[in-house]
mmCIF file with all atom_site columns, C-alpha atoms in Angstrom:
data_model
loop_
_atom_site.group_PDB
_atom_site.id
_atom_site.type_symbol
_atom_site.label_atom_id
_atom_site.label_alt_id
_atom_site.label_comp_id
_atom_site.label_asym_id
_atom_site.label_entity_id
_atom_site.label_seq_id
_atom_site.pdbx_PDB_ins_code
_atom_site.Cartn_x
_atom_site.Cartn_y
_atom_site.Cartn_z
_atom_site.occupancy
_atom_site.B_iso_or_equiv
_atom_site.pdbx_formal_charge
_atom_site.auth_seq_id
_atom_site.auth_comp_id
_atom_site.auth_asym_id
_atom_site.auth_atom_id
_atom_site.pdbx_PDB_model_num
ATOM 1   C CA . UNK A 1 1   ? 5.554   16.817  -15.264 1.00 61.00 ? 1038 UNK A CA 1
ATOM 2   C CA . UNK A 1 2   ? 2.369   15.196  -15.082 1.00 69.00 ? 1039 UNK A CA 1
ATOM 3   C CA . UNK A 1 3   ? 3.847   11.112  -15.018 1.00 93.00 ? 1040 UNK A CA 1
ATOM 4   C CA . UNK A 1 4   ? 0.228   10.523  -17.707 1.00 96.00 ? 1041 UNK A CA 1
ATOM 5   C CA . UNK A 1 5   ? -0.909  13.088  -20.075 1.00 96.00 ? 1042 UNK A CA 1
ATOM 6   C CA . UNK A 1 6   ? -3.774  13.876  -21.953 1.00 97.00 ? 1043 UNK A CA 1
ATOM 7   C CA . UNK A 1 7   ? -4.716  15.622  -25.373 1.00 97.00 ? 1044 UNK A CA 1
ATOM 8   C CA . UNK A 1 8   ? -6.625  17.381  -25.739 1.00 97.00 ? 1045 UNK A CA 1
ATOM 9   C CA . UNK A 1 9   ? -8.327  18.030  -22.475 1.00 96.00 ? 1046 UNK A CA 1
ATOM 10  C CA . UNK A 1 10  ? -11.567 19.112  -24.165 1.00 96.00 ? 1047 UNK A CA 1
ATOM 11  C CA . UNK A 1 11  ? -12.901 18.152  -27.582 1.00 97.00 ? 1048 UNK A CA 1
ATOM 12  C CA . UNK A 1 12  ? -16.362 19.215  -29.556 1.00 97.00 ? 1049 UNK A CA 1
ATOM 13  C CA . UNK A 1 13  ? -17.605 17.351  -32.053 1.00 96.00 ? 1050 UNK A CA 1
ATOM 14  C CA . UNK A 1 14  ? -20.048 16.516  -34.981 1.00 97.00 ? 1051 UNK A CA 1
ATOM 15  C CA . UNK A 1 15  ? -21.538 13.459  -34.929 1.00 97.00 ? 1052 UNK A CA 1
ATOM 16  C CA . UNK A 1 16  ? -19.345 10.343  -37.494 1.00 97.00 ? 1053 UNK A CA 1
ATOM 17  C CA . UNK A 1 17  ? -16.447 12.654  -37.515 1.00 97.00 ? 1054 UNK A CA 1
ATOM 18  C CA . UNK A 1 18  ? -13.307 10.735  -36.217 1.00 96.00 ? 1055 UNK A CA 1
ATOM 19  C CA . UNK A 1 19  ? -11.863 11.457  -33.402 1.00 96.00 ? 1056 UNK A CA 1
ATOM 20  C CA . UNK A 1 20  ? -8.278  10.758  -31.584 1.00 97.00 ? 1057 UNK A CA 1
ATOM 21  C CA . UNK A 1 21  ? -7.560  10.966  -28.101 1.00 98.00 ? 1058 UNK A CA 1
ATOM 22  C CA . UNK A 1 22  ? -3.082  10.626  -27.248 1.00 98.00 ? 1059 UNK A CA 1
ATOM 23  C CA . UNK A 1 23  ? -2.361  9.493   -23.630 1.00 98.00 ? 1060 UNK A CA 1
ATOM 24  C CA . UNK A 1 24  ? 1.950   9.653   -22.263 1.00 97.00 ? 1061 UNK A CA 1
ATOM 25  C CA . UNK A 1 25  ? 3.410   8.476   -19.816 1.00 97.00 ? 1062 UNK A CA 1
ATOM 26  C CA . UNK A 1 26  ? 6.779   8.970   -18.605 1.00 96.00 ? 1063 UNK A CA 1
ATOM 27  C CA . UNK A 1 27  ? 5.944   5.838   -15.628 1.00 95.00 ? 1064 UNK A CA 1
ATOM 28  C CA . UNK A 1 28  ? 8.099   3.835   -17.842 1.00 95.00 ? 1065 UNK A CA 1
ATOM 29  C CA . UNK A 1 29  ? 5.110   0.577   -16.460 1.00 95.00 ? 1066 UNK A CA 1
ATOM 30  C CA . UNK A 1 30  ? 3.923   -1.207  -20.032 1.00 94.00 ? 1067 UNK A CA 1
ATOM 31  C CA . UNK A 1 31  ? 0.152   -1.718  -18.741 1.00 95.00 ? 1068 UNK A CA 1
ATOM 32  C CA . UNK A 1 32  ? -1.997  1.675   -20.222 1.00 97.00 ? 1069 UNK A CA 1
ATOM 33  C CA . UNK A 1 33  ? -5.783  1.280   -20.476 1.00 97.00 ? 1070 UNK A CA 1
ATOM 34  C CA . UNK A 1 34  ? -8.511  3.479   -21.406 1.00 98.00 ? 1071 UNK A CA 1
ATOM 35  C CA . UNK A 1 35  ? -11.932 3.802   -19.143 1.00 97.00 ? 1072 UNK A CA 1
ATOM 36  C CA . UNK A 1 36  ? -14.833 6.323   -20.088 1.00 96.00 ? 1073 UNK A CA 1
ATOM 37  C CA . UNK A 1 37  ? -16.424 7.462   -16.747 1.00 95.00 ? 1074 UNK A CA 1
ATOM 38  C CA . UNK A 1 38  ? -20.159 8.421   -17.171 1.00 92.00 ? 1075 UNK A CA 1
ATOM 39  C CA . UNK A 1 39  ? -21.991 9.573   -14.381 1.00 83.00 ? 1076 UNK A CA 1
ATOM 40  C CA . UNK A 1 40  ? -23.916 6.984   -11.986 1.00 80.00 ? 1077 UNK A CA 1
ATOM 41  C CA . UNK A 1 41  ? -21.236 3.691   -13.791 1.00 82.00 ? 1078 UNK A CA 1
ATOM 42  C CA . UNK A 1 42  ? -18.186 4.739   -12.910 1.00 86.00 ? 1079 UNK A CA 1
ATOM 43  C CA . UNK A 1 43  ? -15.094 4.032   -14.655 1.00 92.00 ? 1080 UNK A CA 1
ATOM 44  C CA . UNK A 1 44  ? -15.972 0.596   -17.753 1.00 93.00 ? 1081 UNK A CA 1
ATOM 45  C CA . UNK A 1 45  ? -12.768 -0.652  -20.031 1.00 94.00 ? 1082 UNK A CA 1
ATOM 46  C CA . UNK A 1 46  ? -12.197 -0.328  -22.733 1.00 97.00 ? 1083 UNK A CA 1
ATOM 47  C CA . UNK A 1 47  ? -9.101  -0.849  -24.010 1.00 97.00 ? 1084 UNK A CA 1
ATOM 48  C CA . UNK A 1 48  ? -6.246  -2.808  -22.220 1.00 96.00 ? 1085 UNK A CA 1
ATOM 49  C CA . UNK A 1 49  ? -2.600  -3.397  -23.919 1.00 96.00 ? 1086 UNK A CA 1
ATOM 50  C CA . UNK A 1 50  ? 0.687   -4.926  -21.579 1.00 93.00 ? 1087 UNK A CA 1
ATOM 51  C CA . UNK A 1 51  ? 3.058   -4.328  -24.274 1.00 92.00 ? 1088 UNK A CA 1
ATOM 52  C CA . UNK A 1 52  ? 2.994   -2.587  -28.105 1.00 92.00 ? 1089 UNK A CA 1
ATOM 53  C CA . UNK A 1 53  ? 2.278   -5.904  -29.461 1.00 92.00 ? 1090 UNK A CA 1
ATOM 54  C CA . UNK A 1 54  ? -0.973  -7.254  -26.763 1.00 93.00 ? 1091 UNK A CA 1
ATOM 55  C CA . UNK A 1 55  ? -3.829  -5.160  -27.305 1.00 95.00 ? 1092 UNK A CA 1
ATOM 56  C CA . UNK A 1 56  ? -6.874  -6.743  -24.986 1.00 94.00 ? 1093 UNK A CA 1
ATOM 57  C CA . UNK A 1 57  ? -10.677 -6.049  -25.723 1.00 95.00 ? 1094 UNK A CA 1
ATOM 58  C CA . UNK A 1 58  ? -12.179 -4.382  -22.619 1.00 93.00 ? 1095 UNK A CA 1
ATOM 59  C CA . UNK A 1 59  ? -16.058 -4.501  -21.763 1.00 90.00 ? 1096 UNK A CA 1
ATOM 60  C CA . UNK A 1 60  ? -17.081 -1.798  -23.977 1.00 95.00 ? 1097 UNK A CA 1
ATOM 61  C CA . UNK A 1 61  ? -14.923 -1.490  -26.980 1.00 96.00 ? 1098 UNK A CA 1
ATOM 62  C CA . UNK A 1 62  ? -17.146 -1.036  -29.465 1.00 95.00 ? 1099 UNK A CA 1
ATOM 63  C CA . UNK A 1 63  ? -17.213 1.685   -31.524 1.00 95.00 ? 1100 UNK A CA 1
ATOM 64  C CA . UNK A 1 64  ? -13.536 2.093   -30.457 1.00 97.00 ? 1101 UNK A CA 1
ATOM 65  C CA . UNK A 1 65  ? -10.096 1.014   -31.937 1.00 97.00 ? 1102 UNK A CA 1
ATOM 66  C CA . UNK A 1 66  ? -6.874  1.435   -29.630 1.00 97.00 ? 1103 UNK A CA 1
ATOM 67  C CA . UNK A 1 67  ? -3.418  2.904   -31.455 1.00 97.00 ? 1104 UNK A CA 1
ATOM 68  C CA . UNK A 1 68  ? -0.118  1.729   -28.704 1.00 97.00 ? 1105 UNK A CA 1
ATOM 69  C CA . UNK A 1 69  ? 2.400   3.105   -30.642 1.00 92.00 ? 1106 UNK A CA 1
ATOM 70  C CA . UNK A 1 70  ? 5.025   3.007   -27.876 1.00 94.00 ? 1107 UNK A CA 1
ATOM 71  C CA . UNK A 1 71  ? 5.515   1.599   -24.311 1.00 95.00 ? 1108 UNK A CA 1
ATOM 72  C CA . UNK A 1 72  ? 4.784   5.471   -23.793 1.00 96.00 ? 1109 UNK A CA 1
ATOM 73  C CA . UNK A 1 73  ? 2.734   6.775   -25.993 1.00 97.00 ? 1110 UNK A CA 1
ATOM 74  C CA . UNK A 1 74  ? -1.967  4.761   -26.302 1.00 98.00 ? 1111 UNK A CA 1
ATOM 75  C CA . UNK A 1 75  ? -4.156  6.644   -28.097 1.00 98.00 ? 1112 UNK A CA 1
ATOM 76  C CA . UNK A 1 76  ? -8.041  5.829   -28.705 1.00 98.00 ? 1113 UNK A CA 1
ATOM 77  C CA . UNK A 1 77  ? -10.074 5.963   -31.729 1.00 98.00 ? 1114 UNK A CA 1
ATOM 78  C CA . UNK A 1 78  ? -13.674 6.857   -32.357 1.00 96.00 ? 1115 UNK A CA 1
ATOM 79  C CA . UNK A 1 79  ? -13.967 6.397   -35.744 1.00 92.00 ? 1116 UNK A CA 1
ATOM 80  C CA . UNK A 1 80  ? -17.219 7.209   -35.981 1.00 96.00 ? 1117 UNK A CA 1
ATOM 81  C CA . UNK A 1 81  ? -18.334 9.368   -32.992 1.00 96.00 ? 1118 UNK A CA 1
ATOM 82  C CA . UNK A 1 82  ? -21.785 9.248   -31.791 1.00 97.00 ? 1119 UNK A CA 1
ATOM 83  C CA . UNK A 1 83  ? -24.010 11.444  -29.600 1.00 96.00 ? 1120 UNK A CA 1
ATOM 84  C CA . UNK A 1 84  ? -23.251 8.007   -26.456 1.00 95.00 ? 1121 UNK A CA 1
ATOM 85  C CA . UNK A 1 85  ? -19.983 8.525   -26.907 1.00 97.00 ? 1122 UNK A CA 1
ATOM 86  C CA . UNK A 1 86  ? -20.367 11.841  -25.104 1.00 97.00 ? 1123 UNK A CA 1
ATOM 87  C CA . UNK A 1 87  ? -17.759 11.045  -21.934 1.00 96.00 ? 1124 UNK A CA 1
ATOM 88  C CA . UNK A 1 88  ? -15.150 12.108  -19.209 1.00 96.00 ? 1125 UNK A CA 1
ATOM 89  C CA . UNK A 1 89  ? -12.476 9.379   -20.807 1.00 98.00 ? 1126 UNK A CA 1
ATOM 90  C CA . UNK A 1 90  ? -9.169  8.645   -18.975 1.00 97.00 ? 1127 UNK A CA 1
ATOM 91  C CA . UNK A 1 91  ? -5.769  7.161   -20.215 1.00 97.00 ? 1128 UNK A CA 1
ATOM 92  C CA . UNK A 1 92  ? -3.775  4.663   -16.924 1.00 97.00 ? 1129 UNK A CA 1
ATOM 93  C CA . UNK A 1 93  ? -1.254  2.844   -16.006 1.00 96.00 ? 1130 UNK A CA 1
ATOM 94  C CA . UNK A 1 94  ? -0.146  0.511   -14.045 1.00 94.00 ? 1131 UNK A CA 1
ATOM 95  C CA . UNK A 1 95  ? 2.793   -0.440  -11.813 1.00 92.00 ? 1132 UNK A CA 1
ATOM 96  C CA . UNK A 1 96  ? 3.390   -3.918  -10.830 1.00 88.00 ? 1133 UNK A CA 1
ATOM 97  C CA . UNK A 1 97  ? 1.644   -4.121  -7.998  1.00 88.00 ? 1134 UNK A CA 1
ATOM 98  C CA . UNK A 1 98  ? -1.855  -2.957  -10.211 1.00 90.00 ? 1135 UNK A CA 1
ATOM 99  C CA . UNK A 1 99  ? -1.867  -0.096  -8.574  1.00 92.00 ? 1136 UNK A CA 1
ATOM 100 C CA . UNK A 1 100 ? -3.063  2.702   -11.348 1.00 95.00 ? 1137 UNK A CA 1
ATOM 101 C CA . UNK A 1 101 ? -1.981  5.910   -11.661 1.00 95.00 ? 1138 UNK A CA 1
ATOM 102 C CA . UNK A 1 102 ? -4.674  8.249   -14.063 1.00 95.00 ? 1139 UNK A CA 1
ATOM 103 C CA . UNK A 1 103 ? -4.607  10.893  -16.687 1.00 95.00 ? 1140 UNK A CA 1
ATOM 104 C CA . UNK A 1 104 ? -6.540  14.681  -15.781 1.00 94.00 ? 1141 UNK A CA 1
ATOM 105 C CA . UNK A 1 105 ? -9.358  13.329  -18.621 1.00 95.00 ? 1142 UNK A CA 1
ATOM 106 C CA . UNK A 1 106 ? -11.184 13.742  -21.326 1.00 96.00 ? 1143 UNK A CA 1
ATOM 107 C CA . UNK A 1 107 ? -14.130 15.790  -22.043 1.00 96.00 ? 1144 UNK A CA 1
ATOM 108 C CA . UNK A 1 108 ? -15.622 14.961  -25.103 1.00 97.00 ? 1145 UNK A CA 1
ATOM 109 C CA . UNK A 1 109 ? -19.123 16.610  -25.988 1.00 97.00 ? 1146 UNK A CA 1
ATOM 110 C CA . UNK A 1 110 ? -20.014 14.926  -30.099 1.00 97.00 ? 1147 UNK A CA 1
ATOM 111 C CA . UNK A 1 111 ? -23.535 16.724  -31.032 1.00 96.00 ? 1148 UNK A CA 1
ATOM 112 C CA . UNK B 2 1   ? -17.616 -12.473 -12.906 1.00 71.00 ? 574  UNK B CA 1
ATOM 113 C CA . UNK B 2 2   ? -16.362 -10.628 -10.406 1.00 79.00 ? 575  UNK B CA 1
ATOM 114 C CA . UNK B 2 3   ? -18.475 -6.993  -9.529  1.00 88.00 ? 576  UNK B CA 1
ATOM 115 C CA . UNK B 2 4   ? -17.680 -4.331  -6.523  1.00 92.00 ? 577  UNK B CA 1
ATOM 116 C CA . UNK B 2 5   ? -20.792 -2.108  -5.032  1.00 95.00 ? 578  UNK B CA 1
ATOM 117 C CA . UNK B 2 6   ? -20.822 -0.208  -2.890  1.00 96.00 ? 579  UNK B CA 1
ATOM 118 C CA . UNK B 2 7   ? -24.137 0.950   -1.594  1.00 95.00 ? 580  UNK B CA 1
ATOM 119 C CA . UNK B 2 8   ? -24.452 4.602   -1.211  1.00 95.00 ? 581  UNK B CA 1
ATOM 120 C CA . UNK B 2 9   ? -24.442 6.795   -5.084  1.00 94.00 ? 582  UNK B CA 1
ATOM 121 C CA . UNK B 2 10  ? -24.219 9.562   -2.235  1.00 95.00 ? 583  UNK B CA 1
ATOM 122 C CA . UNK B 2 11  ? -23.181 11.032  1.298   1.00 97.00 ? 584  UNK B CA 1
ATOM 123 C CA . UNK B 2 12  ? -23.942 14.385  3.467   1.00 97.00 ? 585  UNK B CA 1
ATOM 124 C CA . UNK B 2 13  ? -21.906 14.662  6.722   1.00 97.00 ? 586  UNK B CA 1
ATOM 125 C CA . UNK B 2 14  ? -21.426 17.634  8.189   1.00 97.00 ? 587  UNK B CA 1
ATOM 126 C CA . UNK B 2 15  ? -17.061 18.577  8.550   1.00 97.00 ? 588  UNK B CA 1
ATOM 127 C CA . UNK B 2 16  ? -16.191 17.307  12.173  1.00 97.00 ? 589  UNK B CA 1
ATOM 128 C CA . UNK B 2 17  ? -18.014 13.973  11.652  1.00 97.00 ? 590  UNK B CA 1
ATOM 129 C CA . UNK B 2 18  ? -16.572 10.750  11.070  1.00 97.00 ? 591  UNK B CA 1
ATOM 130 C CA . UNK B 2 19  ? -17.233 9.222   7.923   1.00 97.00 ? 592  UNK B CA 1
ATOM 131 C CA . UNK B 2 20  ? -17.402 5.890   7.020   1.00 97.00 ? 593  UNK B CA 1
ATOM 132 C CA . UNK B 2 21  ? -17.187 4.565   3.286   1.00 98.00 ? 594  UNK B CA 1
ATOM 133 C CA . UNK B 2 22  ? -19.045 0.916   2.225   1.00 98.00 ? 595  UNK B CA 1
ATOM 134 C CA . UNK B 2 23  ? -17.962 -1.451  -0.188  1.00 97.00 ? 596  UNK B CA 1
ATOM 135 C CA . UNK B 2 24  ? -18.799 -4.698  -0.582  1.00 96.00 ? 597  UNK B CA 1
ATOM 136 C CA . UNK B 2 25  ? -16.783 -6.743  -3.707  1.00 92.00 ? 598  UNK B CA 1
ATOM 137 C CA . UNK B 2 26  ? -17.013 -10.234 -4.834  1.00 88.00 ? 599  UNK B CA 1
ATOM 138 C CA . UNK B 2 27  ? -13.996 -12.070 -5.241  1.00 78.00 ? 600  UNK B CA 1
ATOM 139 C CA . UNK B 2 28  ? -12.851 -16.020 -5.779  1.00 68.00 ? 601  UNK B CA 1
ATOM 140 C CA . UNK B 2 29  ? -9.724  -15.164 -3.161  1.00 71.00 ? 602  UNK B CA 1
ATOM 141 C CA . UNK B 2 30  ? -8.188  -11.864 -1.279  1.00 71.00 ? 603  UNK B CA 1
ATOM 142 C CA . UNK B 2 31  ? -7.781  -8.935  -4.511  1.00 82.00 ? 604  UNK B CA 1
ATOM 143 C CA . UNK B 2 32  ? -5.787  -6.501  -4.340  1.00 91.00 ? 605  UNK B CA 1
ATOM 144 C CA . UNK B 2 33  ? -7.951  -3.434  -3.254  1.00 94.00 ? 606  UNK B CA 1
ATOM 145 C CA . UNK B 2 34  ? -7.791  -0.261  -3.683  1.00 96.00 ? 607  UNK B CA 1
ATOM 146 C CA . UNK B 2 35  ? -10.167 3.202   -3.139  1.00 98.00 ? 608  UNK B CA 1
ATOM 147 C CA . UNK B 2 36  ? -9.400  5.990   -5.161  1.00 97.00 ? 609  UNK B CA 1
ATOM 148 C CA . UNK B 2 37  ? -10.193 9.585   -5.460  1.00 97.00 ? 610  UNK B CA 1
ATOM 149 C CA . UNK B 2 38  ? -11.633 11.971  -7.764  1.00 95.00 ? 611  UNK B CA 1
ATOM 150 C CA . UNK B 2 39  ? -12.171 15.849  -7.142  1.00 92.00 ? 612  UNK B CA 1
ATOM 151 C CA . UNK B 2 40  ? -14.452 17.672  -9.444  1.00 86.00 ? 613  UNK B CA 1
ATOM 152 C CA . UNK B 2 41  ? -12.225 18.501  -12.806 1.00 82.00 ? 614  UNK B CA 1
ATOM 153 C CA . UNK B 2 42  ? -9.663  15.472  -12.105 1.00 85.00 ? 615  UNK B CA 1
ATOM 154 C CA . UNK B 2 43  ? -8.526  12.283  -12.314 1.00 88.00 ? 616  UNK B CA 1
ATOM 155 C CA . UNK B 2 44  ? -8.740  9.697   -10.054 1.00 93.00 ? 617  UNK B CA 1
ATOM 156 C CA . UNK B 2 45  ? -5.872  8.891   -7.717  1.00 94.00 ? 618  UNK B CA 1
ATOM 157 C CA . UNK B 2 46  ? -5.183  6.833   -4.848  1.00 96.00 ? 619  UNK B CA 1
ATOM 158 C CA . UNK B 2 47  ? -6.071  6.769   -2.113  1.00 97.00 ? 620  UNK B CA 1
ATOM 159 C CA . UNK B 2 48  ? -4.479  3.330   0.163   1.00 96.00 ? 621  UNK B CA 1
ATOM 160 C CA . UNK B 2 49  ? -4.580  -0.334  -0.759  1.00 95.00 ? 622  UNK B CA 1
ATOM 161 C CA . UNK B 2 50  ? -4.575  -3.398  0.360   1.00 94.00 ? 623  UNK B CA 1
ATOM 162 C CA . UNK B 2 51  ? -2.872  -6.461  -0.535  1.00 87.00 ? 624  UNK B CA 1
ATOM 163 C CA . UNK B 2 52  ? -2.045  -9.351  2.130   1.00 86.00 ? 625  UNK B CA 1
ATOM 164 C CA . UNK B 2 53  ? -1.109  -8.240  5.772   1.00 87.00 ? 626  UNK B CA 1
ATOM 165 C CA . UNK B 2 54  ? -2.830  -6.595  8.804   1.00 88.00 ? 627  UNK B CA 1
ATOM 166 C CA . UNK B 2 55  ? -6.072  -6.087  7.814   1.00 91.00 ? 628  UNK B CA 1
ATOM 167 C CA . UNK B 2 56  ? -6.252  -2.378  8.357   1.00 95.00 ? 629  UNK B CA 1
ATOM 168 C CA . UNK B 2 57  ? -4.476  -0.056  5.939   1.00 96.00 ? 630  UNK B CA 1
ATOM 169 C CA . UNK B 2 58  ? -3.325  3.975   6.072   1.00 96.00 ? 631  UNK B CA 1
ATOM 170 C CA . UNK B 2 59  ? -4.058  5.706   3.792   1.00 96.00 ? 632  UNK B CA 1
ATOM 171 C CA . UNK B 2 60  ? -3.101  9.522   2.486   1.00 95.00 ? 633  UNK B CA 1
ATOM 172 C CA . UNK B 2 61  ? -5.588  12.090  4.327   1.00 93.00 ? 634  UNK B CA 1
ATOM 173 C CA . UNK B 2 62  ? -6.109  11.096  7.126   1.00 96.00 ? 635  UNK B CA 1
ATOM 174 C CA . UNK B 2 63  ? -8.311  7.871   5.883   1.00 97.00 ? 636  UNK B CA 1
ATOM 175 C CA . UNK B 2 64  ? -8.206  4.593   6.802   1.00 97.00 ? 637  UNK B CA 1
ATOM 176 C CA . UNK B 2 65  ? -9.593  1.687   5.630   1.00 98.00 ? 638  UNK B CA 1
ATOM 177 C CA . UNK B 2 66  ? -10.198 -2.321  6.634   1.00 96.00 ? 639  UNK B CA 1
ATOM 178 C CA . UNK B 2 67  ? -10.483 -5.566  4.979   1.00 94.00 ? 640  UNK B CA 1
ATOM 179 C CA . UNK B 2 68  ? -13.050 -8.141  6.579   1.00 93.00 ? 641  UNK B CA 1
ATOM 180 C CA . UNK B 2 69  ? -12.650 -11.086 4.747   1.00 90.00 ? 642  UNK B CA 1
ATOM 181 C CA . UNK B 2 70  ? -15.695 -12.905 6.358   1.00 90.00 ? 643  UNK B CA 1
ATOM 182 C CA . UNK B 2 71  ? -17.932 -9.748  4.953   1.00 92.00 ? 644  UNK B CA 1
ATOM 183 C CA . UNK B 2 72  ? -16.506 -9.959  1.740   1.00 92.00 ? 645  UNK B CA 1
ATOM 184 C CA . UNK B 2 73  ? -16.054 -5.784  2.779   1.00 94.00 ? 646  UNK B CA 1
ATOM 185 C CA . UNK B 2 74  ? -13.104 -3.096  3.084   1.00 96.00 ? 647  UNK B CA 1
ATOM 186 C CA . UNK B 2 75  ? -14.232 -0.229  3.813   1.00 98.00 ? 648  UNK B CA 1
ATOM 187 C CA . UNK B 2 76  ? -13.460 3.330   3.885   1.00 98.00 ? 649  UNK B CA 1
ATOM 188 C CA . UNK B 2 77  ? -13.131 5.884   7.385   1.00 98.00 ? 650  UNK B CA 1
ATOM 189 C CA . UNK B 2 78  ? -11.722 8.939   8.455   1.00 98.00 ? 651  UNK B CA 1
ATOM 190 C CA . UNK B 2 79  ? -12.283 9.452   12.140  1.00 97.00 ? 652  UNK B CA 1
ATOM 191 C CA . UNK B 2 80  ? -12.918 14.037  11.524  1.00 97.00 ? 653  UNK B CA 1
ATOM 192 C CA . UNK B 2 81  ? -14.601 15.103  8.235   1.00 97.00 ? 654  UNK B CA 1
ATOM 193 C CA . UNK B 2 82  ? -12.835 18.365  6.274   1.00 96.00 ? 655  UNK B CA 1
ATOM 194 C CA . UNK B 2 83  ? -14.743 20.464  3.098   1.00 95.00 ? 656  UNK B CA 1
ATOM 195 C CA . UNK B 2 84  ? -11.603 19.636  1.333   1.00 95.00 ? 657  UNK B CA 1
ATOM 196 C CA . UNK B 2 85  ? -12.732 15.557  1.679   1.00 96.00 ? 658  UNK B CA 1
ATOM 197 C CA . UNK B 2 86  ? -15.583 16.600  -0.878  1.00 96.00 ? 659  UNK B CA 1
ATOM 198 C CA . UNK B 2 87  ? -15.160 13.995  -4.222  1.00 96.00 ? 660  UNK B CA 1
ATOM 199 C CA . UNK B 2 88  ? -16.001 11.077  -5.205  1.00 96.00 ? 661  UNK B CA 1
ATOM 200 C CA . UNK B 2 89  ? -14.865 7.958   -4.084  1.00 97.00 ? 662  UNK B CA 1
ATOM 201 C CA . UNK B 2 90  ? -13.833 4.000   -5.689  1.00 97.00 ? 663  UNK B CA 1
ATOM 202 C CA . UNK B 2 91  ? -13.911 1.117   -4.825  1.00 96.00 ? 664  UNK B CA 1
ATOM 203 C CA . UNK B 2 92  ? -11.956 -1.220  -6.996  1.00 94.00 ? 665  UNK B CA 1
ATOM 204 C CA . UNK B 2 93  ? -10.402 -4.989  -6.947  1.00 92.00 ? 666  UNK B CA 1
ATOM 205 C CA . UNK B 2 94  ? -7.350  -6.209  -9.184  1.00 90.00 ? 667  UNK B CA 1
ATOM 206 C CA . UNK B 2 95  ? -7.141  -9.845  -9.951  1.00 75.00 ? 668  UNK B CA 1
ATOM 207 C CA . UNK B 2 96  ? -7.894  -13.448 -10.249 1.00 66.00 ? 669  UNK B CA 1
ATOM 208 C CA . UNK B 2 97  ? -9.934  -14.027 -13.554 1.00 64.00 ? 670  UNK B CA 1
ATOM 209 C CA . UNK B 2 98  ? -9.719  -10.539 -14.030 1.00 62.00 ? 671  UNK B CA 1
ATOM 210 C CA . UNK B 2 99  ? -6.048  -10.630 -14.362 1.00 72.00 ? 672  UNK B CA 1
ATOM 211 C CA . UNK B 2 100 ? -4.714  -7.577  -14.508 1.00 85.00 ? 673  UNK B CA 1
ATOM 212 C CA . UNK B 2 101 ? -7.211  -5.204  -14.903 1.00 88.00 ? 674  UNK B CA 1
ATOM 213 C CA . UNK B 2 102 ? -9.177  -3.254  -11.836 1.00 91.00 ? 675  UNK B CA 1
ATOM 214 C CA . UNK B 2 103 ? -12.912 -3.125  -11.584 1.00 90.00 ? 676  UNK B CA 1
ATOM 215 C CA . UNK B 2 104 ? -13.749 -0.011  -10.681 1.00 92.00 ? 677  UNK B CA 1
ATOM 216 C CA . UNK B 2 105 ? -17.305 0.174   -8.095  1.00 93.00 ? 678  UNK B CA 1
ATOM 217 C CA . UNK B 2 106 ? -20.009 3.195   -8.787  1.00 93.00 ? 679  UNK B CA 1
ATOM 218 C CA . UNK B 2 107 ? -18.455 4.968   -7.026  1.00 94.00 ? 680  UNK B CA 1
ATOM 219 C CA . UNK B 2 108 ? -19.842 7.672   -3.693  1.00 96.00 ? 681  UNK B CA 1
ATOM 220 C CA . UNK B 2 109 ? -19.694 11.188  -3.635  1.00 96.00 ? 682  UNK B CA 1
ATOM 221 C CA . UNK B 2 110 ? -19.190 12.590  -0.717  1.00 97.00 ? 683  UNK B CA 1
ATOM 222 C CA . UNK B 2 111 ? -20.771 15.820  0.308   1.00 97.00 ? 684  UNK B CA 1
ATOM 223 C CA . UNK B 2 112 ? -19.855 18.204  3.540   1.00 97.00 ? 685  UNK B CA 1
ATOM 224 C CA . UNK B 2 113 ? -22.258 20.518  5.346   1.00 96.00 ? 686  UNK B CA 1
ATOM 225 C CA . UNK B 2 114 ? -20.455 22.899  6.736   1.00 90.00 ? 687  UNK B CA 1
#
């Protein structure tokens, strides 16, 4: 079984809809992250969390929110999706020596 | 601010040829340095990492990287490329004022021709 899982893997939605992307991990890591990937821009950090009570904004948090329901679960929400949020989204954990472990990604299309 | 630069957006090499992907970083001290690889449709996977000690580090799939403090570089190399190495490669740093956040380069896409 994968250590970091994401659901859904693909999602097509319409402008203005609320969307939730879910992430679960079995690695036992406290640190969890949400990134978006756009061609030519690498990965950009949306939000990160060091435990259930510690949530921090990344460089591109506008239009997004997160919830850390448990050590193993970290969800990303788009309250009102817009077309420029069309991207590939990755959840990741980080271990004690700063290595990141990535989920398979969610491809989101906002029409 | 910390940054990572990968000067080459894409590189094409022949199968069996050697490969070097460049990475430069801006940082006030020695950061934690990483190379990740992303195959099409996949998440990122760690190739190798450097924290301290020997400046030449070995990774998976026959890759190696050399940390050069004087040049603020951490270039990735492979002596003989295989067709399965075609992917996108990301250099990354963690530490310093960025705390426990990873700063990624924009990536270099590797194409391998027969």
